[in-house]
């Protein structure tokens, strides 16, 4: 962001980088036992927004409500997430990370995140600028 304007070139570059990193992360995590890339992403998103309704979680991950419901079942069965009825609205279900879910995310996801962040910085990607722009954009979107 320069002078309050988001750089479109940076946004395009970031989109391409995120797509490439996502594919690399999928290949790395799908080749081993444990959590898949999608599950790591879900747990990480949940950590940022918990407790959250299943609908809001689906929106945050850009997936459908039925897809998030299917994705949560094995995580709930493994004790990584807890799903409860929202006391304010009986038709909504709230999702929270369990301690085991938080530990699983930090064990599997955090090192992957740190590795990719370090790779971006080493490649000359303006990560800190991207982070500032992202936070600025989030503030604008929340104020509307």
Tab-separated table of C-alpha atoms in Angstrom, residues 2-120:
chain	number	residue	atom	x	y	z
A	2	UNK	CA	1.420	3.337	-1.008
A	3	UNK	CA	-0.445	6.496	-0.046
A	4	UNK	CA	-3.564	4.526	0.917
A	5	UNK	CA	-3.752	2.675	-2.404
A	6	UNK	CA	-3.362	-1.078	-2.722
A	7	UNK	CA	-0.861	-1.974	-5.455
A	8	UNK	CA	-2.716	-4.127	-8.049
A	9	UNK	CA	0.564	-5.602	-9.285
A	10	UNK	CA	1.353	-6.806	-5.775
A	11	UNK	CA	-2.140	-8.280	-5.452
A	12	UNK	CA	-1.702	-10.226	-8.707
A	13	UNK	CA	1.743	-11.419	-7.672
A	14	UNK	CA	0.436	-12.447	-4.276
A	15	UNK	CA	-2.412	-14.416	-5.830
A	16	UNK	CA	0.034	-16.365	-8.012
A	17	UNK	CA	2.388	-16.951	-5.086
A	18	UNK	CA	-0.418	-18.161	-2.830
A	19	UNK	CA	-1.632	-20.578	-5.503
A	20	UNK	CA	1.876	-21.982	-5.970
A	21	UNK	CA	2.463	-22.250	-2.233
A	22	UNK	CA	-0.886	-23.950	-1.740
A	23	UNK	CA	-0.019	-26.553	-4.352
A	24	UNK	CA	3.409	-27.111	-2.814
A	25	UNK	CA	1.857	-27.454	0.654
A	26	UNK	CA	-0.688	-29.955	-0.634
A	27	UNK	CA	2.045	-32.075	-2.200
A	28	UNK	CA	4.146	-31.987	0.982
A	29	UNK	CA	1.319	-32.817	3.389
A	30	UNK	CA	-0.519	-35.305	1.178
A	31	UNK	CA	2.614	-37.443	0.913
A	32	UNK	CA	2.779	-38.195	4.634
A	33	UNK	CA	0.540	-39.549	7.347
A	34	UNK	CA	-1.447	-37.172	9.501
A	35	UNK	CA	-3.312	-34.019	8.602
A	36	UNK	CA	-3.917	-33.027	5.006
A	37	UNK	CA	-3.200	-29.519	3.777
A	38	UNK	CA	-6.952	-28.786	3.795
A	39	UNK	CA	-7.248	-29.920	7.396
A	40	UNK	CA	-4.258	-27.822	8.433
A	41	UNK	CA	-5.795	-24.837	6.669
A	42	UNK	CA	-9.148	-25.423	8.376
A	43	UNK	CA	-7.560	-25.716	11.844
A	44	UNK	CA	-5.462	-22.599	11.262
A	45	UNK	CA	-8.458	-20.600	10.106
A	46	UNK	CA	-10.468	-21.857	13.045
A	47	UNK	CA	-7.730	-20.786	15.445
A	48	UNK	CA	-8.013	-17.247	14.087
A	49	UNK	CA	-11.806	-16.960	14.321
A	50	UNK	CA	-13.028	-19.354	17.027
A	51	UNK	CA	-15.629	-19.853	18.277
A	52	UNK	CA	-17.401	-19.554	14.976
A	53	UNK	CA	-20.512	-20.926	13.342
A	54	UNK	CA	-20.051	-23.584	10.703
A	55	UNK	CA	-21.530	-21.169	8.158
A	56	UNK	CA	-18.971	-18.426	8.963
A	57	UNK	CA	-16.153	-20.972	8.876
A	58	UNK	CA	-17.320	-22.116	5.440
A	59	UNK	CA	-17.330	-18.489	4.287
A	60	UNK	CA	-13.833	-17.889	5.687
A	61	UNK	CA	-12.544	-20.901	3.742
A	62	UNK	CA	-14.599	-20.136	0.611
A	63	UNK	CA	-16.341	-23.515	0.651
A	64	UNK	CA	-19.981	-24.560	0.880
A	65	UNK	CA	-21.753	-25.293	4.160
A	66	UNK	CA	-22.086	-29.017	3.317
A	67	UNK	CA	-18.359	-29.163	2.446
A	68	UNK	CA	-17.377	-27.682	5.809
A	69	UNK	CA	-19.712	-30.089	7.565
A	70	UNK	CA	-18.037	-33.040	5.799
A	71	UNK	CA	-14.566	-31.649	6.541
A	72	UNK	CA	-15.336	-31.242	10.241
A	73	UNK	CA	-16.611	-34.809	10.823
A	74	UNK	CA	-13.212	-36.560	10.877
A	75	UNK	CA	-11.650	-33.707	12.855
A	76	UNK	CA	-14.404	-33.993	15.449
A	77	UNK	CA	-14.036	-37.787	15.549
A	78	UNK	CA	-10.283	-37.368	16.179
A	79	UNK	CA	-10.993	-34.879	18.975
A	80	UNK	CA	-9.391	-31.935	17.170
A	81	UNK	CA	-12.521	-29.780	17.063
A	82	UNK	CA	-15.611	-29.516	19.220
A	83	UNK	CA	-18.990	-28.754	17.695
A	84	UNK	CA	-21.806	-27.551	19.944
A	85	UNK	CA	-25.251	-26.008	19.580
A	86	UNK	CA	-25.139	-22.205	19.695
A	87	UNK	CA	-26.983	-21.198	22.900
A	88	UNK	CA	-28.209	-18.045	21.144
A	89	UNK	CA	-29.689	-19.875	18.164
A	90	UNK	CA	-30.566	-23.579	18.309
A	91	UNK	CA	-30.170	-24.124	14.560
A	92	UNK	CA	-26.558	-22.909	14.499
A	93	UNK	CA	-23.567	-24.995	15.455
A	94	UNK	CA	-20.441	-23.458	16.956
A	95	UNK	CA	-17.011	-24.852	16.194
A	96	UNK	CA	-13.999	-24.596	18.497
A	97	UNK	CA	-10.516	-26.051	18.462
A	98	UNK	CA	-9.724	-28.468	21.242
A	99	UNK	CA	-6.334	-28.406	22.911
A	100	UNK	CA	-5.436	-31.432	20.770
A	101	UNK	CA	-6.534	-29.540	17.632
A	102	UNK	CA	-4.448	-26.512	18.536
A	103	UNK	CA	-1.431	-28.737	19.193
A	104	UNK	CA	-1.964	-30.631	15.922
A	105	UNK	CA	-2.122	-27.367	13.979
A	106	UNK	CA	1.010	-25.975	15.568
A	107	UNK	CA	2.865	-29.242	15.095
A	108	UNK	CA	1.896	-29.695	11.425
A	109	UNK	CA	0.889	-26.264	10.154
A	110	UNK	CA	3.054	-23.705	11.902
A	111	UNK	CA	6.393	-25.118	10.659
A	112	UNK	CA	4.982	-25.226	7.127
A	113	UNK	CA	3.824	-21.599	7.437
A	114	UNK	CA	7.196	-20.486	8.813
A	115	UNK	CA	9.065	-22.333	6.068
A	116	UNK	CA	7.017	-20.740	3.296
A	117	UNK	CA	7.216	-17.281	4.865
A	118	UNK	CA	11.015	-17.591	5.076
A	119	UNK	CA	11.088	-18.775	1.455
A	120	UNK	CA	9.064	-15.792	0.301
